[in-house]
Amino acid sequence: MGGPLGDGQAFGEAWFTHLYLQNMVAKIQSDAYLLFNHITQIAPAGLPRIQCMTQALRLSVQGRFVHILRASYAPAARNATVALDRTLLGIHEELALAGPLPPLQVTRSNLRVVDGGIGVRSMVQIHPAAFIASWGAVASEIESALPGWRFEDEIARPGSLLALAKQDWESRSEILLVVEELRTPQAQRFLTRKLDRLNRETCLEHMDESQVVLLKASSGKLVGMPLTFPPVATETSYGDGTFRHLLQARLGLRTTPGTEGCTLPVRSVSAKAAALAKSQGKHLELHTPCGEPVDAEGLHPYQCPRGRGWQAVRHDEIVLAN
């Protein structure tokens, strides 16, 4: 797809690209909403439904389109990224009960989990970098096979898809491309990290002091555990109300009042005591829900005095629970 001997279209035919991507986008959108309905409507109440859906979107639905970003920059591919961005963002808006998000909140949703976001990367944003990096990674091989063809010339040639991708990248991100830095297999990661830093700086620049504090409190590997660690045990599962508050807080929104209260588990017995009881054929409840009301600013989960906050439990507790 998008080979150097063709006209930049998939298999050399624009109509095939359009039809292929149209069907692919429709299938991904259909699967995403089908998954959304199954988890949020059919799954029994009491399960970590919103937590499961958020992780499933990031790990399965979004990843199915990444190869297209690297393979084609045809108009049909660019239109497809817009449609899929809107689908993924729309589902997250429903999960968080947020309604249409303002531009700053959309940027916050694009942030990596470790940077305080929810990890919903914008495919429109990363599409130019992915396409350019895919060419850069094999530029030397193409130049060997096609004497006279140069990566630097192609990316500067008016009308080429590489030139268009470069123009889109630099106009949207205001990050100038250095062609020499693109000739490595890690070029896409290199450019994406630059984009991550730009998005985070944009958020910090337009936030008030309290939101800056919350964003920094949401950053780091451990504090993002609810968004990344599968809810395979009580200690790593979060009720829908509490997890919705997490999404709203990470998006910088006022949280919606809930009826279930804080569901962060409270340590009632030590892991050693629970293990000893288990060896004696007894059962001790390792964690019980906090139950305190969650404030509209979404601060409670970060400073829950009885629970463990948005933190990862220790390894021995997870092993014990399993």
Short mmCIF file of C-alpha atoms in Angstrom, two decimals:
data_model
loop_
_atom_site.label_atom_id
_atom_site.label_comp_id
_atom_site.label_asym_id
_atom_site.label_seq_id
_atom_site.Cartn_x
_atom_site.Cartn_y
_atom_site.Cartn_z
CA MET A 1 0.00 0.00 0.00
CA GLY A 2 1.35 3.40 -0.96
CA GLY A 3 4.37 1.91 -2.73
CA PRO A 4 6.99 4.21 -4.30
CA LEU A 5 6.35 2.79 -7.78
CA GLY A 6 2.67 3.66 -7.72
CA ASP A 7 0.83 6.94 -7.38
CA GLY A 8 0.74 6.80 -3.59
CA GLN A 9 -2.63 5.04 -3.44
CA ALA A 10 -3.28 1.61 -1.96
CA PHE A 11 -2.40 -0.94 -4.63
CA GLY A 12 -2.25 2.03 -7.02
CA GLU A 13 -6.02 2.55 -7.13
CA ALA A 14 -7.81 5.39 -5.32
CA TRP A 15 -11.23 3.81 -5.56
CA PHE A 16 -10.01 0.63 -3.87
CA THR A 17 -8.48 2.66 -1.03
CA HIS A 18 -11.72 4.56 -0.54
CA LEU A 19 -13.88 1.41 -0.51
CA TYR A 20 -11.46 -0.56 1.67
CA LEU A 21 -11.15 2.17 4.30
CA GLN A 22 -14.84 3.00 4.24
CA ASN A 23 -15.70 -0.61 5.03
CA MET A 24 -12.93 -0.88 7.63
CA VAL A 25 -14.03 2.26 9.47
CA ALA A 26 -17.66 1.13 9.44
CA LYS A 27 -16.63 -2.26 10.87
CA ILE A 28 -14.48 -0.73 13.63
CA GLN A 29 -17.23 1.76 14.54
CA SER A 30 -19.83 -1.03 14.61
CA ASP A 31 -17.61 -3.26 16.77
CA ALA A 32 -16.84 -0.39 19.14
CA TYR A 33 -20.49 0.44 19.78
CA LEU A 34 -21.41 -3.25 19.96
CA LEU A 35 -18.73 -3.71 22.64
CA PHE A 36 -19.97 -0.55 24.37
CA ASN A 37 -23.57 -1.83 24.50
CA HIS A 38 -22.56 -5.31 25.67
CA ILE A 39 -20.41 -4.03 28.52
CA THR A 40 -22.56 -1.12 29.68
CA GLN A 41 -26.05 -2.50 29.03
CA ILE A 42 -25.91 -6.31 29.15
CA ALA A 43 -23.18 -7.00 31.72
CA PRO A 44 -24.61 -7.42 35.25
CA ALA A 45 -24.56 -4.40 37.54
CA GLY A 46 -21.75 -4.35 40.10
CA LEU A 47 -19.06 -5.30 37.61
CA PRO A 48 -16.34 -2.74 36.67
CA ARG A 49 -18.08 -2.06 33.36
CA ILE A 50 -16.73 1.42 32.58
CA GLN A 51 -13.23 0.37 33.58
CA CYS A 52 -13.41 -2.65 31.25
CA MET A 53 -14.77 -0.58 28.37
CA THR A 54 -12.12 2.12 28.70
CA GLN A 55 -9.31 -0.44 28.63
CA ALA A 56 -10.90 -2.40 25.77
CA LEU A 57 -11.15 0.71 23.59
CA ARG A 58 -7.51 1.60 24.04
CA LEU A 59 -6.13 -1.92 23.70
CA SER A 60 -8.25 -3.36 20.90
CA VAL A 61 -10.43 -0.97 18.92
CA GLN A 62 -7.90 1.82 18.41
CA GLY A 63 -4.99 -0.50 17.66
CA ARG A 64 -6.76 -2.07 14.69
CA PHE A 65 -6.22 1.02 12.55
CA VAL A 66 -2.59 1.83 13.33
CA HIS A 67 -1.17 -0.01 10.30
CA ILE A 68 -3.27 2.18 8.00
CA LEU A 69 -1.66 5.29 9.47
CA ARG A 70 1.76 4.02 8.38
CA ALA A 71 0.67 2.64 5.02
CA SER A 72 -1.33 5.41 3.39
CA TYR A 73 -1.83 9.18 3.42
CA ALA A 74 -4.45 9.16 0.69
CA PRO A 75 -7.53 11.39 1.19
CA ALA A 76 -9.60 8.36 2.16
CA ALA A 77 -7.12 7.49 4.92
CA ARG A 78 -7.10 11.05 6.25
CA ASN A 79 -10.91 11.13 6.31
CA ALA A 80 -10.97 7.78 8.10
CA THR A 81 -8.80 9.08 10.95
CA VAL A 82 -11.25 11.95 11.50
CA ALA A 83 -14.20 9.54 11.65
CA LEU A 84 -12.49 7.15 14.08
CA ASP A 85 -11.30 9.98 16.34
CA ARG A 86 -14.88 11.18 16.59
CA THR A 87 -16.15 7.66 17.36
CA LEU A 88 -13.61 6.97 20.13
CA LEU A 89 -14.04 10.40 21.68
CA GLY A 90 -17.83 10.08 21.53
CA ILE A 91 -17.80 6.78 23.41
CA HIS A 92 -15.52 8.21 26.09
CA GLU A 93 -17.85 11.21 26.42
CA GLU A 94 -20.72 8.79 27.05
CA LEU A 95 -18.69 6.78 29.56
CA ALA A 96 -17.77 9.94 31.48
CA LEU A 97 -21.26 11.48 31.08
CA ALA A 98 -19.39 14.53 29.85
CA GLY A 99 -21.28 15.63 26.76
CA PRO A 100 -19.33 17.27 23.90
CA LEU A 101 -15.87 18.12 25.20
CA PRO A 102 -14.26 21.56 24.69
CA PRO A 103 -10.93 21.62 22.79
CA LEU A 104 -8.79 21.70 25.96
CA GLN A 105 -10.54 18.62 27.36
CA VAL A 106 -10.09 16.85 24.03
CA THR A 107 -6.35 17.54 24.27
CA ARG A 108 -6.36 16.22 27.84
CA SER A 109 -8.00 13.01 26.65
CA ASN A 110 -5.17 12.62 24.11
CA LEU A 111 -2.50 12.71 26.83
CA ARG A 112 -0.81 9.47 27.77
CA VAL A 113 -2.01 7.88 31.00
CA VAL A 114 1.42 8.48 32.54
CA ASP A 115 1.02 12.20 31.68
CA GLY A 116 -2.35 12.48 33.42
CA GLY A 117 -4.65 11.80 30.45
CA ILE A 118 -6.75 8.79 29.52
CA GLY A 119 -4.62 7.59 26.61
CA VAL A 120 -7.05 8.21 23.74
CA ARG A 121 -4.49 9.22 21.15
CA SER A 122 -5.72 11.34 18.25
CA MET A 123 -5.11 9.42 15.04
CA VAL A 124 -5.44 12.68 13.10
CA GLN A 125 -2.49 14.04 15.08
CA ILE A 126 -0.20 11.03 14.75
CA HIS A 127 -1.12 10.09 11.16
CA PRO A 128 1.49 12.34 9.44
CA ALA A 129 4.26 11.17 11.78
CA ALA A 130 3.36 7.50 11.31
CA PHE A 131 3.29 7.79 7.51
CA ILE A 132 6.56 9.74 7.25
CA ALA A 133 8.32 7.44 9.74
CA SER A 134 7.29 4.32 7.81
CA TRP A 135 9.06 5.69 4.71
CA GLY A 136 12.06 6.87 6.69
CA ALA A 137 12.57 3.41 8.18
CA VAL A 138 13.01 1.83 4.72
CA ALA A 139 14.40 4.83 2.83
CA SER A 140 17.89 3.33 2.52
CA GLU A 141 16.52 0.10 1.01
CA ILE A 142 14.38 1.99 -1.49
CA GLU A 143 17.31 4.19 -2.49
CA SER A 144 19.42 1.08 -3.10
CA ALA A 145 16.73 -0.47 -5.28
CA LEU A 146 15.85 2.73 -7.17
CA PRO A 147 18.97 4.68 -8.17
CA GLY A 148 18.17 8.37 -8.38
CA TRP A 149 15.34 8.24 -5.85
CA ARG A 150 16.11 10.12 -2.64
CA PHE A 151 13.99 10.30 0.50
CA GLU A 152 14.96 13.95 1.01
CA ASP A 153 13.86 14.82 -2.55
CA GLU A 154 10.55 12.97 -2.24
CA ILE A 155 9.58 14.64 1.03
CA ALA A 156 10.33 18.04 -0.55
CA ARG A 157 8.64 17.35 -3.91
CA PRO A 158 5.48 19.48 -4.28
CA GLY A 159 2.38 17.33 -4.60
CA SER A 160 3.85 14.14 -3.10
CA LEU A 161 2.02 12.51 -0.21
CA LEU A 162 5.18 12.71 1.87
CA ALA A 163 5.36 16.46 1.32
CA LEU A 164 1.68 16.80 2.26
CA ALA A 165 2.20 14.75 5.43
CA LYS A 166 5.21 16.89 6.35
CA GLN A 167 3.20 20.08 5.79
CA ASP A 168 0.30 18.80 7.92
CA TRP A 169 2.63 17.71 10.72
CA GLU A 170 4.48 21.01 10.92
CA SER A 171 1.35 23.16 10.64
CA ARG A 172 -0.55 21.25 13.35
CA SER A 173 2.27 20.64 15.80
CA GLU A 174 4.59 23.57 14.97
CA ILE A 175 7.42 21.02 15.26
CA LEU A 176 9.85 21.18 12.34
CA LEU A 177 10.98 17.88 10.87
CA VAL A 178 14.66 17.07 10.57
CA VAL A 179 14.91 14.54 7.74
CA GLU A 180 18.10 12.97 9.09
CA GLU A 181 16.24 12.02 12.29
CA LEU A 182 13.61 10.09 10.32
CA ARG A 183 15.91 7.39 8.95
CA THR A 184 15.56 5.09 11.97
CA PRO A 185 13.01 2.45 13.00
CA GLN A 186 12.29 4.54 16.12
CA ALA A 187 11.32 7.67 14.17
CA GLN A 188 7.59 7.32 14.83
CA ARG A 189 8.10 6.94 18.57
CA PHE A 190 10.50 9.89 18.52
CA LEU A 191 7.93 12.13 16.81
CA THR A 192 5.04 10.89 18.93
CA ARG A 193 6.94 11.69 22.13
CA LYS A 194 7.46 15.24 20.84
CA LEU A 195 3.73 15.45 20.23
CA ASP A 196 3.02 14.13 23.73
CA ARG A 197 5.18 16.86 25.25
CA LEU A 198 3.49 19.51 23.11
CA ASN A 199 0.00 18.38 24.18
CA ARG A 200 0.97 18.37 27.85
CA GLU A 201 2.53 21.83 27.59
CA THR A 202 -0.62 23.10 25.86
CA CYS A 203 -2.78 21.78 28.69
CA LEU A 204 -0.58 23.25 31.43
CA GLU A 205 -0.50 26.61 29.68
CA HIS A 206 -4.30 26.93 29.62
CA MET A 207 -5.11 25.53 33.09
CA ASP A 208 -5.67 27.33 36.33
CA GLU A 209 -3.52 26.48 39.34
CA SER A 210 -5.86 23.86 40.82
CA GLN A 211 -6.16 22.01 37.50
CA VAL A 212 -2.38 22.02 37.09
CA VAL A 213 -2.07 20.40 40.52
CA LEU A 214 -4.68 17.77 39.60
CA LEU A 215 -2.98 17.00 36.29
CA LYS A 216 0.36 16.51 38.01
CA ALA A 217 -1.31 14.41 40.72
CA SER A 218 -2.75 12.22 37.95
CA SER A 219 0.65 11.73 36.32
CA GLY A 220 3.00 8.84 36.91
CA LYS A 221 2.97 5.11 36.31
CA LEU A 222 1.31 3.97 39.53
CA VAL A 223 -1.47 6.53 39.75
CA GLY A 224 -2.75 5.49 36.30
CA MET A 225 -3.14 1.85 37.31
CA PRO A 226 -6.99 1.85 37.12
CA LEU A 227 -6.71 2.72 33.42
CA THR A 228 -4.08 0.12 32.59
CA PHE A 229 -4.31 -2.84 35.01
CA PRO A 230 -7.07 -5.39 34.22
CA PRO A 231 -9.80 -5.61 36.89
CA VAL A 232 -9.03 -9.27 37.59
CA ALA A 233 -9.44 -9.02 41.37
CA THR A 234 -11.24 -6.96 43.98
CA GLU A 235 -8.08 -4.98 44.67
CA THR A 236 -7.82 -3.82 41.05
CA SER A 237 -11.53 -3.29 40.29
CA TYR A 238 -13.32 0.04 40.49
CA GLY A 239 -17.07 0.64 40.61
CA ASP A 240 -18.68 2.53 37.76
CA GLY A 241 -19.34 5.63 39.85
CA THR A 242 -15.77 5.90 41.12
CA PHE A 243 -14.25 5.14 37.73
CA ARG A 244 -16.49 7.74 36.07
CA HIS A 245 -15.20 10.26 38.61
CA LEU A 246 -11.67 9.28 37.60
CA LEU A 247 -12.41 9.94 33.92
CA GLN A 248 -14.08 13.25 34.71
CA ALA A 249 -11.22 14.38 36.95
CA ARG A 250 -8.61 13.43 34.34
CA LEU A 251 -10.56 15.41 31.74
CA GLY A 252 -10.73 18.46 34.02
CA LEU A 253 -14.52 18.30 34.41
CA ARG A 254 -16.72 18.74 37.44
CA THR A 255 -17.77 15.30 38.61
CA THR A 256 -21.38 14.19 38.61
CA PRO A 257 -22.99 13.28 41.94
CA GLY A 258 -23.13 9.53 42.51
CA THR A 259 -25.30 7.37 44.75
CA GLU A 260 -22.78 4.63 45.52
CA GLY A 261 -20.12 6.84 47.10
CA CYS A 262 -16.39 6.16 46.92
CA THR A 263 -15.68 2.54 46.00
CA LEU A 264 -11.96 2.70 46.65
CA PRO A 265 -11.18 -0.31 48.88
CA VAL A 266 -10.23 0.25 52.51
CA ARG A 267 -7.49 -1.91 53.98
CA SER A 268 -9.20 -3.75 56.83
CA VAL A 269 -6.57 -6.42 57.52
CA SER A 270 -2.94 -6.86 56.56
CA ALA A 271 -1.94 -9.19 53.75
CA LYS A 272 -0.03 -11.37 56.23
CA ALA A 273 -3.08 -11.67 58.49
CA ALA A 274 -5.27 -12.61 55.54
CA ALA A 275 -2.73 -15.21 54.36
CA LEU A 276 -2.53 -16.70 57.84
CA ALA A 277 -6.31 -16.89 58.06
CA LYS A 278 -6.46 -18.55 54.66
CA SER A 279 -3.92 -21.20 55.71
CA GLN A 280 -6.17 -21.94 58.72
CA GLY A 281 -9.24 -22.34 56.55
CA LYS A 282 -10.69 -18.98 57.59
CA HIS A 283 -11.66 -15.95 55.50
CA LEU A 284 -10.92 -12.33 56.28
CA GLU A 285 -12.13 -9.49 54.07
CA LEU A 286 -9.00 -7.83 52.70
CA HIS A 287 -10.73 -4.69 51.48
CA THR A 288 -14.13 -3.02 51.93
CA PRO A 289 -15.44 0.02 50.03
CA CYS A 290 -14.89 3.47 51.52
CA GLY A 291 -18.45 4.65 50.79
CA GLU A 292 -17.80 8.35 51.41
CA PRO A 293 -19.50 10.88 49.06
CA VAL A 294 -17.36 12.03 46.14
CA ASP A 295 -17.07 15.81 45.84
CA ALA A 296 -17.92 17.71 42.66
CA GLU A 297 -14.29 18.72 42.13
CA GLY A 298 -13.22 15.08 42.00
CA LEU A 299 -10.60 15.48 44.73
CA HIS A 300 -11.77 12.74 47.08
CA PRO A 301 -10.20 9.75 45.25
CA TYR A 302 -6.81 11.49 45.35
CA GLN A 303 -6.90 12.09 49.10
CA CYS A 304 -9.23 9.35 50.36
CA PRO A 305 -8.19 9.01 54.02
CA ARG A 306 -9.57 5.48 54.37
CA GLY A 307 -8.76 4.07 50.93
CA ARG A 308 -5.54 3.83 48.98
CA GLY A 309 -6.31 6.53 46.40
CA TRP A 310 -5.46 6.06 42.74
CA GLN A 311 -2.48 3.88 43.60
CA ALA A 312 -1.38 0.39 42.66
CA VAL A 313 -1.70 -2.22 45.37
CA ARG A 314 1.39 -4.14 46.36
CA HIS A 315 2.36 -7.29 44.48
CA ASP A 316 1.74 -9.60 47.44
CA GLU A 317 -1.85 -8.39 47.78
CA ILE A 318 -2.61 -9.00 44.09
CA VAL A 319 -1.11 -12.49 44.27
CA LEU A 320 -3.06 -13.21 47.45
CA ALA A 321 -6.32 -12.01 45.89
CA ASN A 322 -5.79 -14.18 42.83
#
